[in-house]
Amino acid sequence: MKISKITSQFESLYIEGFALALLILSFHQRFILIGLIIYVFLLRRQIHWYFMGIIAIFICILFYVVYLNEEISEINDLVKVVEIEQNAYGQRLEVRYHLHKYYLYDYNSQYELGDMLWVRGTVIQFEGKRIPFGFNAHDYYIGKGIYGRIEIDEIKYMDHHDSIFSIREKLLTKSSNPYVRRLIFAEPIDQDIKTSFESLDILFLLNLSGIHVFALMVIIKKMMFYMDLNEKTQQVSVCLLYAILLYLSKFDLSILRLSVLYIIILIEKHFDIKNLSLNRHFEVFFVMLLLNYSLIYDLSFLMMFMIVITLDLTKVMHQKYHPMIRRYLISLTVVLVMIPFQDKISVINILFMPILILMIGYMIYPLIWILFLSPKLNIIDIFIEKVIHFVLTCLNQYQYSITFHQFNIYLKIAIYAMMIWILLSSRPIEKLKRLIILLMIMMLPTISFNYLYEDLFYMIDVGQGDGYYAKIGQTHIVIDCYYGMHDFLEHHGINKIDYLILTHSDKDHVLEANDIIRDCDVLQVIINPYDSYDLINSNQRMIKAGDYIYLEDQVVEFYNPIKNYNDSNNNSLVFKIHIGSYDFLFTGDAELEAEVLMINTYGTRLKSDVLKVSHHGSSSSTSENFLNMVNPRFAVISVGANNQFGFPSPKVLDKLKSRNISILRTDIDQTVIYRYGFLGEKWSSYL
């Protein structure tokens, strides 16, 4: 009775829940604090201030603790192996040190779960985003509880302690089916399967999720109902099943959420507590934060609850329909909620995704469990393979996608606000009008990127390599493509490339070339004639010194290779492009021998405003004579931070500084951007 009285005071717990969720989001984006202040002011009379204040202080302490634990810079102690990932080169070990986990790589030994190792080394922290809309390794790994990577100076095997997951590991080794390993054990998917699902933007179907488990529970509960089991037996059976699922998946977030939710429901039944489902979601949210405070940084965790809360808020709209239609609408809602986190909308996916979700959840997932329990039933294995192959083939055949620019945090919030606005409208014509406004908002970044600025230049922070993007009018050019170039194009909605220029065939210049050729409409691939490129089928053109390509209103002349130097670096394509109000000279990795020959052959024709410093600033390039002939105002250097080669060379930097040349480099400025349009021109960096 006392519990009921206490809980009745918090019937609107979701009000505080939304405020605290905004507080957590504000840790990631400070401007959300403004929204939090407005929200709290408008609902100040309905908020339980003491309760919310205590929880808010607790959350802030959690956030501070996450940052505090990043201060460890060295380890000289025992660590325990808690996870192992095998690759072609050796092992990536996930080790626990005190309460935190770190990665370390060992290519000479074979360790097991539970091994105790003495490690001496330096902790390298993961970096944040260095490319617009790029991968934020820092937040991603902190959200997973991984606080850095250990650079090993010394490592020794000391002892072995049995792991609680030893039984799981034995079961895992007996399961060869990739879908069993993925959907039961939550293991990484095979690369070929991953690529097939990624190309169709349906990889999330193979992420163990609440949809799969919910479908399994529906089937199990119906079986227990027909078996006429009493309610207590059913509850114990469901709890036991959740425990098994949690163990096999190593406490996957989706299953953990459902397990905590089920326990809360059981507690409410036992004490006869009346509670809103919306309140329960926030209770689960904060219980999970108590269990693992690193989740405060896990955007997938926050996104999962956003989807759940959206489904709860829209369930009234679905309840009047037949159960099958209702499930279809729920699946469609999930697809719509995920749109702001995608780079393209597939028309086929929107139409058939709900069916795919139902198929995976209610057919494939139960069959995978049967296959797991009876691995000798090859007929099920074959059936699953054939069904998935058929679905992927059909989707590929009729796939039509609308590619668009990735949304920043402001637009994501605006899009979700628009979705709510659309749901609140009662008349169909009003919904249509608001939907048109939503589509216009979604197109704003694409319009801005393609038309607000006539010319654009990006020196992408690809690490120790080269990757450049230029837009001249409506001509899209990619020059070399090391790590991150493919993601940059995808996130900016660029699916058509007029010219992909690969200066030479070294890996740090062509790593992602085949990915770009495969996923983008590349009209022409420009290569030099003296290198051997390992490229998939494409419209290739070999170019050497004296050749030209024609853009909208300019001719691009190539100055190198003048001859076959029998050296990949010196065979680099060298050319000049006019972007905005500047001439840019791209030099690949051309070295002194090529520079001398270009000076003797072309002389002052090499004069340019912006010099792409050759070979990442190596002292083997950028001679005094070459600098005198080019006479640039700006020098851009693509180089990895703390690279093993010591690039850029201090000698090269001294030459540039002595001429008062402005230096922009990716290891310091990250991605370098030049914009030119009717708003003027501007150099900036992505920091």
XYZ file of C-alpha atoms in Angstrom:
687
model
C 0.000 0.000 0.000
C 2.813 2.416 0.881
C 4.535 1.604 -2.404
C 1.358 2.425 -4.332
C 1.085 5.796 -2.544
C 4.691 6.642 -3.361
C 4.420 5.626 -6.983
C 1.165 7.564 -7.423
C 3.125 10.735 -6.810
C 5.226 9.966 -9.887
C 2.509 9.072 -12.377
C 4.053 11.583 -14.775
C 7.639 10.412 -14.343
C 8.108 10.758 -18.089
C 8.120 14.551 -17.657
C 11.310 14.354 -15.589
C 12.497 11.577 -17.910
C 12.369 13.827 -20.973
C 14.199 16.582 -19.068
C 16.967 14.201 -17.995
C 17.225 12.789 -21.532
C 17.726 16.350 -22.815
C 20.409 16.824 -20.144
C 22.292 13.757 -21.410
C 21.990 14.907 -25.034
C 23.346 18.309 -24.015
C 26.604 16.586 -22.998
C 27.031 15.731 -26.682
C 25.635 18.992 -28.096
C 25.800 22.003 -25.789
C 23.087 23.973 -27.598
C 20.476 21.421 -26.428
C 20.803 23.094 -23.015
C 18.663 25.891 -24.454
C 15.916 23.374 -25.243
C 16.270 21.895 -21.749
C 15.866 25.313 -20.109
C 12.759 26.092 -22.187
C 11.273 22.644 -21.457
C 11.886 22.930 -17.699
C 10.468 26.471 -17.607
C 7.248 25.488 -19.407
C 6.655 22.437 -17.189
C 8.106 23.816 -13.955
C 4.845 23.308 -11.982
C 4.634 19.605 -12.913
C 8.244 18.680 -12.179
C 9.283 16.956 -8.929
C 12.324 19.126 -8.371
C 13.981 17.208 -5.519
C 13.736 13.912 -7.381
C 14.936 15.363 -10.696
C 17.724 17.311 -8.988
C 19.157 14.190 -7.345
C 19.054 12.191 -10.602
C 20.526 15.121 -12.581
C 23.462 15.400 -10.134
C 23.984 11.648 -10.384
C 24.047 11.813 -14.218
C 26.528 14.697 -14.185
C 28.779 12.695 -11.835
C 28.590 9.737 -14.236
C 29.581 11.958 -17.123
C 32.476 13.369 -15.104
C 33.629 9.863 -14.108
C 33.739 8.848 -17.781
C 36.075 11.753 -18.514
C 38.098 11.215 -15.337
C 38.878 7.644 -16.327
C 40.393 8.779 -19.597
C 43.349 10.271 -17.719
C 45.332 6.992 -17.585
C 48.281 7.379 -19.948
C 50.404 4.350 -19.013
C 49.818 0.795 -17.791
C 52.375 -1.338 -15.971
C 50.253 -3.979 -14.308
C 48.143 -7.123 -14.656
C 45.217 -7.099 -17.083
C 42.592 -9.768 -17.831
C 41.573 -10.852 -21.336
C 37.775 -10.479 -21.583
C 37.272 -10.555 -25.368
C 39.234 -11.807 -28.358
C 38.782 -10.987 -32.030
C 40.796 -12.978 -34.539
C 41.956 -11.470 -37.824
C 44.373 -12.358 -40.587
C 47.318 -10.868 -38.682
C 46.696 -12.100 -35.153
C 44.516 -11.166 -32.196
C 42.825 -8.016 -31.018
C 42.481 -8.442 -27.278
C 39.992 -6.586 -25.140
C 41.511 -6.460 -21.683
C 40.113 -5.282 -18.375
C 42.254 -3.098 -16.139
C 40.540 -2.271 -12.854
C 36.994 -1.328 -13.956
C 37.826 -0.320 -17.528
C 38.624 -1.982 -20.812
C 41.296 -1.361 -23.431
C 42.310 -2.816 -26.774
C 45.718 -4.254 -27.448
C 47.022 -6.039 -30.523
C 49.293 -9.052 -30.393
C 50.453 -10.749 -33.583
C 52.892 -13.259 -32.082
C 50.920 -15.136 -29.402
C 47.584 -16.896 -28.999
C 45.732 -16.040 -25.814
C 42.441 -17.283 -24.365
C 39.580 -15.676 -22.482
C 40.467 -15.349 -18.821
C 44.233 -15.129 -19.359
C 46.017 -12.808 -16.949
C 48.738 -10.796 -18.687
C 51.375 -8.459 -17.344
C 51.459 -5.486 -19.699
C 53.693 -2.465 -19.845
C 52.724 0.145 -22.409
C 51.251 3.496 -23.319
C 47.515 4.151 -23.553
C 46.535 5.899 -26.796
C 43.179 7.670 -26.613
C 40.770 7.394 -29.526
C 40.199 10.554 -31.535
C 36.941 12.358 -32.192
C 35.594 13.292 -35.622
C 38.204 14.695 -38.011
C 35.980 14.660 -41.110
C 32.570 16.380 -41.420
C 29.944 13.745 -40.524
C 32.786 11.267 -40.099
C 33.225 8.499 -37.562
C 33.694 9.658 -33.975
C 35.953 6.912 -32.648
C 36.264 8.593 -29.236
C 32.548 8.644 -28.407
C 31.903 5.269 -30.056
C 34.495 3.350 -28.042
C 33.847 5.206 -24.780
C 30.178 4.256 -25.222
C 31.304 0.622 -25.457
C 33.412 1.009 -22.326
C 36.721 0.955 -24.254
C 38.990 3.704 -22.947
C 41.874 3.475 -25.371
C 44.414 1.305 -27.158
C 47.551 0.028 -25.438
C 50.804 0.373 -27.357
C 52.726 -2.618 -25.996
C 56.298 -2.234 -24.786
C 56.306 -5.587 -22.981
C 53.756 -8.355 -22.441
C 53.925 -11.619 -20.468
C 51.490 -14.455 -19.759
C 51.070 -14.806 -15.979
C 48.026 -16.951 -15.130
C 44.584 -18.078 -16.277
C 41.237 -17.501 -14.571
C 38.151 -19.231 -15.943
C 35.820 -16.866 -17.777
C 32.097 -16.861 -17.052
C 31.646 -17.007 -20.823
C 33.694 -20.200 -21.310
C 30.547 -22.265 -21.984
C 29.391 -19.651 -24.483
C 32.736 -19.828 -26.278
C 32.449 -23.612 -26.603
C 28.948 -23.290 -28.051
C 30.169 -20.549 -30.382
C 32.945 -22.720 -31.832
C 30.353 -25.371 -32.699
C 28.157 -22.873 -34.581
C 29.435 -22.312 -38.106
C 26.332 -20.662 -39.576
C 27.041 -16.884 -39.825
C 23.426 -15.970 -39.043
C 23.431 -18.112 -35.891
C 26.646 -16.416 -34.778
C 25.182 -12.994 -35.498
C 21.603 -13.261 -34.228
C 22.168 -15.494 -31.195
C 25.721 -14.732 -30.098
C 25.790 -11.103 -31.382
C 29.145 -11.817 -33.066
C 30.518 -9.706 -35.974
C 29.038 -10.725 -39.334
C 31.130 -12.184 -42.158
C 32.497 -9.443 -44.415
C 30.788 -10.731 -47.608
C 27.380 -10.858 -45.915
C 28.010 -7.478 -44.284
C 28.833 -5.912 -47.664
C 25.665 -7.345 -49.259
C 23.416 -5.957 -46.520
C 25.281 -2.638 -46.287
C 24.880 -1.993 -50.016
C 21.100 -2.158 -49.521
C 21.125 -0.171 -46.235
C 19.540 -3.080 -44.362
C 22.475 -4.176 -42.202
C 20.504 -3.270 -39.071
C 18.258 -6.275 -39.798
C 21.191 -8.453 -38.752
C 21.715 -6.570 -35.502
C 20.257 -8.490 -32.593
C 17.336 -6.276 -31.604
C 14.220 -6.064 -29.519
C 12.157 -6.909 -32.590
C 13.767 -10.357 -32.877
C 13.466 -11.128 -29.174
C 9.930 -9.771 -28.964
C 8.905 -12.045 -31.842
C 10.520 -15.036 -30.134
C 8.762 -14.225 -26.856
C 5.403 -13.992 -28.630
C 5.936 -17.489 -30.039
C 7.121 -18.908 -26.676
C 4.212 -17.354 -24.770
C 1.708 -18.773 -27.244
C 3.283 -22.208 -26.845
C 3.044 -21.963 -23.044
C -0.562 -20.784 -23.332
C -1.524 -23.810 -25.417
C 0.368 -26.021 -22.950
C -1.905 -24.572 -20.230
C 0.992 -23.561 -17.950
C 0.092 -21.402 -14.957
C 1.140 -17.748 -14.830
C 3.976 -18.221 -12.321
C 5.537 -20.998 -14.429
C 5.270 -18.790 -17.510
C 6.971 -15.900 -15.706
C 9.825 -18.092 -14.444
C 10.249 -19.587 -17.943
C 10.400 -16.148 -19.571
C 12.941 -14.928 -16.988
C 15.055 -18.025 -17.595
C 14.882 -17.490 -21.361
C 15.953 -13.858 -20.969
C 18.885 -14.997 -18.812
C 19.967 -17.463 -21.520
C 19.669 -14.809 -24.236
C 21.671 -12.328 -22.170
C 24.417 -14.869 -21.527
C 24.719 -16.014 -25.151
C 24.768 -12.417 -26.470
C 27.134 -11.144 -23.755
C 24.467 -8.849 -22.372
C 23.460 -7.220 -25.634
C 21.795 -3.842 -25.043
C 18.509 -4.686 -26.758
C 18.029 -7.877 -24.747
C 19.146 -6.166 -21.542
C 16.522 -3.462 -22.099
C 13.751 -6.026 -22.593
C 14.924 -8.021 -19.557
C 14.917 -4.994 -17.269
C 11.527 -3.943 -18.645
C 10.074 -7.395 -17.951
C 11.408 -7.370 -14.366
C 9.863 -3.926 -13.779
C 6.510 -5.199 -15.083
C 6.711 -8.232 -12.761
C 7.469 -5.957 -9.777
C 4.479 -3.759 -10.665
C 2.210 -6.814 -10.843
C 3.466 -8.158 -7.524
C 2.886 -4.887 -5.665
C -0.193 -3.943 -7.702
C 1.435 -0.733 -8.970
C -0.319 1.247 -11.692
C 2.192 2.733 -14.093
C 2.293 4.299 -17.536
C 4.260 2.445 -20.188
C 6.059 5.711 -21.021
C 7.262 5.896 -17.417
C 8.594 2.335 -17.631
C 10.804 3.195 -20.600
C 12.503 5.950 -18.646
C 12.847 3.684 -15.591
C 14.581 1.105 -17.805
C 16.734 3.861 -19.293
C 18.117 4.922 -15.916
C 18.477 1.374 -14.573
C 20.666 0.560 -17.590
C 22.773 3.641 -16.916
C 23.245 2.385 -13.354
C 24.372 -0.988 -14.682
C 26.778 0.536 -17.217
C 27.544 4.235 -16.929
C 29.564 4.194 -20.187
C 26.217 4.056 -22.009
C 25.892 7.762 -21.343
C 28.213 8.102 -24.378
C 26.617 5.389 -26.527
C 24.526 7.084 -29.226
C 23.082 3.721 -30.341
C 21.755 3.319 -26.787
C 20.157 6.779 -26.913
C 18.781 6.068 -30.375
C 17.282 2.772 -29.214
C 15.289 4.550 -26.535
C 14.250 7.264 -28.943
C 12.734 4.586 -31.196
C 11.022 2.884 -28.240
C 9.539 6.138 -26.960
C 8.363 7.081 -30.466
C 6.610 3.725 -30.781
C 4.954 4.257 -27.400
C 3.752 7.736 -28.356
C 2.312 6.482 -31.661
C 0.792 3.203 -30.453
C -2.673 4.780 -30.133
C -2.625 5.301 -33.900
C -1.881 1.595 -34.483
C -4.255 -0.041 -32.002
C -7.362 0.207 -34.178
C -5.842 -1.976 -36.911
C -5.559 -5.734 -37.355
C -2.506 -7.214 -35.501
C -0.644 -7.922 -38.753
C -1.275 -4.396 -40.070
C -0.303 -3.040 -36.668
C 3.027 -4.857 -36.828
C 3.572 -3.486 -40.316
C 2.904 0.076 -39.102
C 5.246 -0.386 -36.130
C 8.007 -1.584 -38.458
C 7.352 1.355 -40.785
C 7.598 3.747 -37.840
C 11.025 2.307 -36.957
C 12.178 2.896 -40.551
C 10.973 6.516 -40.464
C 12.633 7.212 -37.111
C 15.957 6.012 -38.530
C 15.845 8.254 -41.625
C 17.812 11.178 -40.072
C 20.704 8.784 -39.383
C 20.951 7.572 -42.993
C 22.446 9.009 -46.179
C 19.834 7.772 -48.596
C 16.230 6.692 -48.742
C 15.417 3.529 -50.627
C 11.904 3.588 -52.045
C 11.866 -0.221 -52.124
C 13.076 -0.397 -48.530
C 10.319 1.912 -47.284
C 7.711 -0.232 -49.028
C 9.113 -3.623 -48.072
C 11.187 -2.999 -44.931
C 8.271 -3.743 -42.576
C 7.791 -7.058 -44.375
C 11.534 -7.777 -44.098
C 11.474 -7.001 -40.376
C 8.529 -9.357 -39.886
C 10.228 -12.023 -41.999
C 13.518 -11.821 -40.067
C 11.777 -11.564 -36.686
C 8.994 -14.104 -37.057
C 10.493 -16.613 -39.516
C 14.293 -16.450 -39.849
C 15.077 -15.785 -36.168
C 12.996 -18.734 -34.811
C 14.470 -21.011 -37.503
C 17.963 -19.915 -36.493
C 17.210 -21.035 -32.943
C 16.077 -24.417 -34.244
C 19.289 -24.640 -36.267
C 21.323 -23.701 -33.191
C 19.654 -26.390 -31.077
C 19.766 -28.974 -33.897
C 22.821 -28.100 -36.049
C 22.456 -31.288 -38.124
C 19.218 -30.038 -39.692
C 20.924 -28.948 -42.906
C 17.579 -28.390 -44.598
C 16.966 -25.352 -42.343
C 20.451 -24.025 -43.060
C 19.847 -24.338 -46.815
C 16.366 -22.807 -46.529
C 17.676 -19.753 -44.624
C 20.455 -19.224 -47.183
C 18.042 -19.510 -50.120
C 15.457 -17.166 -48.604
C 18.025 -14.481 -47.765
C 19.721 -14.862 -51.164
C 16.342 -14.504 -52.906
C 15.439 -11.387 -50.908
C 18.821 -9.722 -51.538
C 18.621 -10.527 -55.261
C 15.118 -9.041 -55.569
C 16.056 -5.898 -53.631
C 19.178 -5.431 -55.757
C 17.213 -5.851 -58.961
C 14.577 -3.249 -58.144
C 16.616 -0.988 -55.878
C 16.055 2.730 -56.313
C 17.552 5.068 -53.746
C 17.441 8.813 -53.229
C 20.849 9.931 -51.948
C 21.021 13.042 -49.819
C 23.367 14.991 -47.601
C 23.837 13.790 -44.022
C 21.988 15.893 -41.434
C 23.703 17.815 -38.662
C 22.294 17.693 -35.138
C 20.167 20.825 -35.683
C 18.416 19.375 -38.717
C 17.922 16.012 -37.012
C 16.042 17.736 -34.204
C 14.056 19.802 -36.720
C 13.131 16.641 -38.662
C 11.917 14.841 -35.542
C 9.930 17.936 -34.538
C 8.370 17.935 -38.014
C 7.496 14.243 -37.717
C 5.673 14.933 -34.444
C 3.935 17.913 -36.087
C 2.743 15.657 -38.908
C 1.424 13.053 -36.447
C -0.491 15.736 -34.541
C -2.390 16.840 -37.652
C -5.837 15.290 -37.989
C -6.769 16.082 -41.608
C -5.119 14.179 -44.501
C -4.579 17.373 -46.529
C -2.859 18.960 -43.526
C -0.596 15.899 -43.147
C 0.330 16.160 -46.842
C 1.251 19.846 -46.547
C 3.419 19.203 -43.504
C 5.024 16.214 -45.213
C 6.023 18.448 -48.150
C 7.595 20.925 -45.709
C 9.489 18.033 -44.078
C 10.852 16.886 -47.453
C 11.975 20.446 -48.213
C 13.820 20.622 -44.867
C 15.519 17.301 -45.636
C 16.758 18.681 -48.967
C 18.277 21.847 -47.457
C 21.819 20.453 -46.884
C 21.962 19.009 -50.405
C 20.824 22.310 -51.945
C 23.291 24.273 -49.772
C 26.221 21.995 -50.627
C 25.560 21.950 -54.367
C 24.273 25.466 -55.057
C 25.123 27.872 -52.221
C 28.810 27.596 -53.097
C 29.840 27.453 -56.740
C 33.259 25.935 -56.015
C 34.396 23.773 -53.103
C 37.667 22.136 -52.106
C 38.141 19.636 -49.269
C 41.462 18.198 -48.151
C 40.067 15.258 -46.188
C 41.873 14.157 -43.048
C 42.459 10.583 -44.214
C 45.448 9.905 -41.969
C 48.821 9.070 -43.497
C 47.645 9.303 -47.095
C 45.906 11.574 -49.603
C 42.252 12.311 -50.321
C 40.797 15.445 -51.923
C 37.392 16.481 -53.185
C 36.688 19.413 -55.497
C 33.387 20.724 -56.832
C 33.769 23.179 -59.708
C 30.351 24.361 -60.732
C 28.498 21.052 -61.024
C 31.601 18.991 -61.818
C 32.625 16.615 -59.025
C 36.270 15.536 -58.821
C 37.961 13.151 -56.392
C 41.761 13.169 -56.251
C 43.186 10.098 -54.507
C 41.238 8.215 -51.862
C 42.728 6.813 -48.686
C 40.684 6.058 -45.516
C 37.441 8.041 -45.083
C 36.994 9.273 -48.652
C 34.128 6.875 -49.375
C 32.309 7.897 -46.183
C 32.802 11.579 -46.991
C 31.119 11.158 -50.396
C 28.311 9.080 -48.929
C 27.584 11.487 -46.059
C 27.496 14.446 -48.449
C 25.059 12.753 -50.832
C 27.576 12.607 -53.684
C 26.758 9.596 -55.860
C 28.110 10.874 -59.179
C 31.826 11.562 -59.776
C 32.906 13.137 -63.056
C 36.606 12.404 -62.560
C 38.336 10.075 -60.108
C 42.024 11.025 -60.453
C 44.441 8.490 -58.959
C 47.875 10.120 -59.055
C 49.694 6.794 -58.606
C 49.030 3.279 -57.351
C 50.431 3.382 -53.810
C 47.919 2.114 -51.248
C 47.835 5.410 -49.339
C 46.383 7.039 -52.470
C 44.050 4.374 -53.912
C 42.811 2.298 -50.941
C 39.109 3.121 -51.392
C 39.127 3.517 -55.193
C 37.232 0.290 -55.869
C 34.632 1.104 -53.185
C 33.991 4.484 -54.815
C 33.832 2.967 -58.325
C 31.401 0.326 -57.067
C 29.060 2.629 -55.115
C 29.238 5.847 -57.172
C 28.578 6.628 -60.810
C 32.184 7.377 -61.806
C 32.247 8.724 -65.350
C 36.016 8.525 -65.834
C 38.964 7.184 -63.839
C 42.225 9.019 -64.587
C 45.448 7.044 -64.007
C 49.065 7.360 -65.084
C 50.289 4.908 -67.762
C 53.363 3.641 -65.939
C 51.808 2.237 -62.754
C 49.904 -1.000 -62.217
C 46.505 -0.251 -60.664
C 44.333 -3.049 -59.282
C 40.942 -1.576 -60.197
C 37.570 -3.127 -60.937
C 35.951 -2.532 -64.321
C 35.584 1.178 -64.995
C 35.996 3.787 -67.700
C 39.734 4.277 -67.317
C 41.901 6.787 -69.154
C 45.700 6.827 -69.000
C 47.164 10.321 -68.917
C 50.722 11.615 -69.009
C 52.424 15.000 -69.300
C 50.972 17.161 -72.069
C 47.490 15.587 -71.937
C 44.332 17.461 -70.964
C 40.878 16.957 -69.454
C 38.096 19.475 -70.032
C 35.893 20.849 -67.270
C 32.974 23.267 -67.619
C 34.997 26.386 -68.404
C 38.632 25.371 -68.100
C 41.225 23.025 -69.486
C 43.226 20.994 -66.974
C 46.775 20.398 -68.168
C 48.959 17.576 -66.839
C 52.673 18.212 -66.252
C 53.788 14.741 -65.129
C 54.745 11.966 -65.728
C 56.963 13.256 -68.526
C 58.544 9.817 -68.860
C 58.556 6.457 -67.081
C 60.779 7.037 -64.062
C 60.450 3.391 -63.006
C 59.419 4.767 -59.633
C 55.840 4.958 -58.388
C 56.261 8.291 -56.593
C 57.924 10.085 -59.503
C 55.326 8.667 -61.903
C 52.633 10.604 -60.008
C 50.193 12.680 -62.023
C 50.860 16.411 -61.564
C 48.239 18.899 -62.758
C 46.680 22.297 -62.117
C 42.972 23.020 -61.498
C 41.350 26.428 -61.023
C 38.985 26.352 -58.007
C 37.240 29.549 -56.952
C 39.796 32.323 -57.337
C 42.920 30.142 -57.010
C 45.027 27.822 -59.130
C 45.676 24.553 -57.260
C 48.724 22.458 -58.206
C 48.347 18.778 -57.247
C 51.618 16.857 -57.117
C 50.855 13.368 -55.778
C 54.124 12.000 -54.361
C 56.404 13.410 -57.095
C 59.998 13.734 -55.908
C 63.107 15.711 -56.862
C 63.801 13.929 -60.173
C 60.305 14.669 -61.477
C 60.407 18.235 -60.133
C 63.630 19.010 -62.029
C 62.221 17.683 -65.297
C 58.940 19.608 -64.843
C 60.850 22.847 -64.165
C 62.959 22.362 -67.288
C 59.919 21.466 -69.420
C 57.173 23.805 -68.198
C 58.915 26.601 -66.269
C 56.558 29.370 -65.156
C 53.487 27.421 -66.341
C 53.749 25.674 -62.968
C 52.937 28.963 -61.167
C 50.015 28.334 -58.764
C 48.343 29.959 -55.781
C 47.911 26.735 -53.803
C 50.493 23.957 -53.709
C 49.554 20.457 -52.611
C 52.903 19.683 -50.984
C 54.211 16.480 -52.498
C 54.711 13.204 -50.627
C 53.140 14.432 -47.373
C 55.947 16.953 -46.839
C 58.844 14.538 -47.272
C 62.294 16.075 -47.684
C 62.625 14.089 -50.932
C 60.281 16.625 -52.560
C 59.545 20.367 -52.575
C 62.955 21.631 -53.635
C 63.968 25.295 -53.491
C 63.832 25.587 -57.289
C 60.400 23.991 -57.460
C 59.036 26.341 -54.793
C 60.545 29.327 -56.599
C 58.844 28.287 -59.843
C 55.421 27.543 -58.311
C 55.580 30.529 -55.917
C 52.420 29.605 -53.961
C 50.513 31.649 -51.389
C 49.132 28.571 -49.623
C 50.594 25.112 -48.984
C 48.329 22.198 -48.061
C 49.845 19.042 -46.561
C 47.973 15.763 -46.108
C 49.724 13.894 -43.319
C 48.835 11.564 -40.444
C 49.218 12.781 -36.872
C 52.331 11.418 -35.144
C 53.213 9.344 -38.215
C 56.197 7.017 -38.096
C 57.978 8.804 -40.971
C 58.293 12.150 -39.200
C 56.344 13.937 -41.971
C 56.214 16.773 -42.725
C 59.961 17.304 -42.764
C 61.158 20.297 -40.683
C 63.329 21.286 -43.678
C 60.269 21.532 -45.926
C 58.355 23.510 -43.287
C 61.289 25.917 -42.944
C 61.317 26.490 -46.720
C 57.602 27.288 -46.689
C 57.787 29.558 -43.647
C 60.779 31.471 -45.028
C 58.608 32.443 -48.005
C 55.649 33.443 -45.770
C 53.500 30.724 -47.318
C 50.365 29.923 -45.278
C 50.505 26.256 -44.243
C 47.410 24.087 -43.751
C 47.948 20.475 -42.665
C 45.581 17.677 -41.722
C 47.481 16.510 -38.637
C 46.880 19.938 -37.046
C 43.893 21.476 -38.863
C 42.138 18.172 -39.619
C 39.912 18.477 -42.715
C 40.747 21.701 -44.600
C 37.932 23.404 -46.526
C 37.888 26.163 -49.138
C 34.502 27.609 -50.179
C 33.832 30.037 -53.009
C 30.421 31.418 -53.976
C 28.121 34.413 -53.959
C 28.632 34.631 -50.164
C 32.337 35.190 -50.807
C 35.295 32.885 -50.284
C 36.655 31.344 -47.122
C 39.319 28.949 -45.873
C 38.357 26.940 -42.788
C 39.260 23.769 -40.966
C 37.147 21.094 -39.320
C 38.179 21.121 -35.653
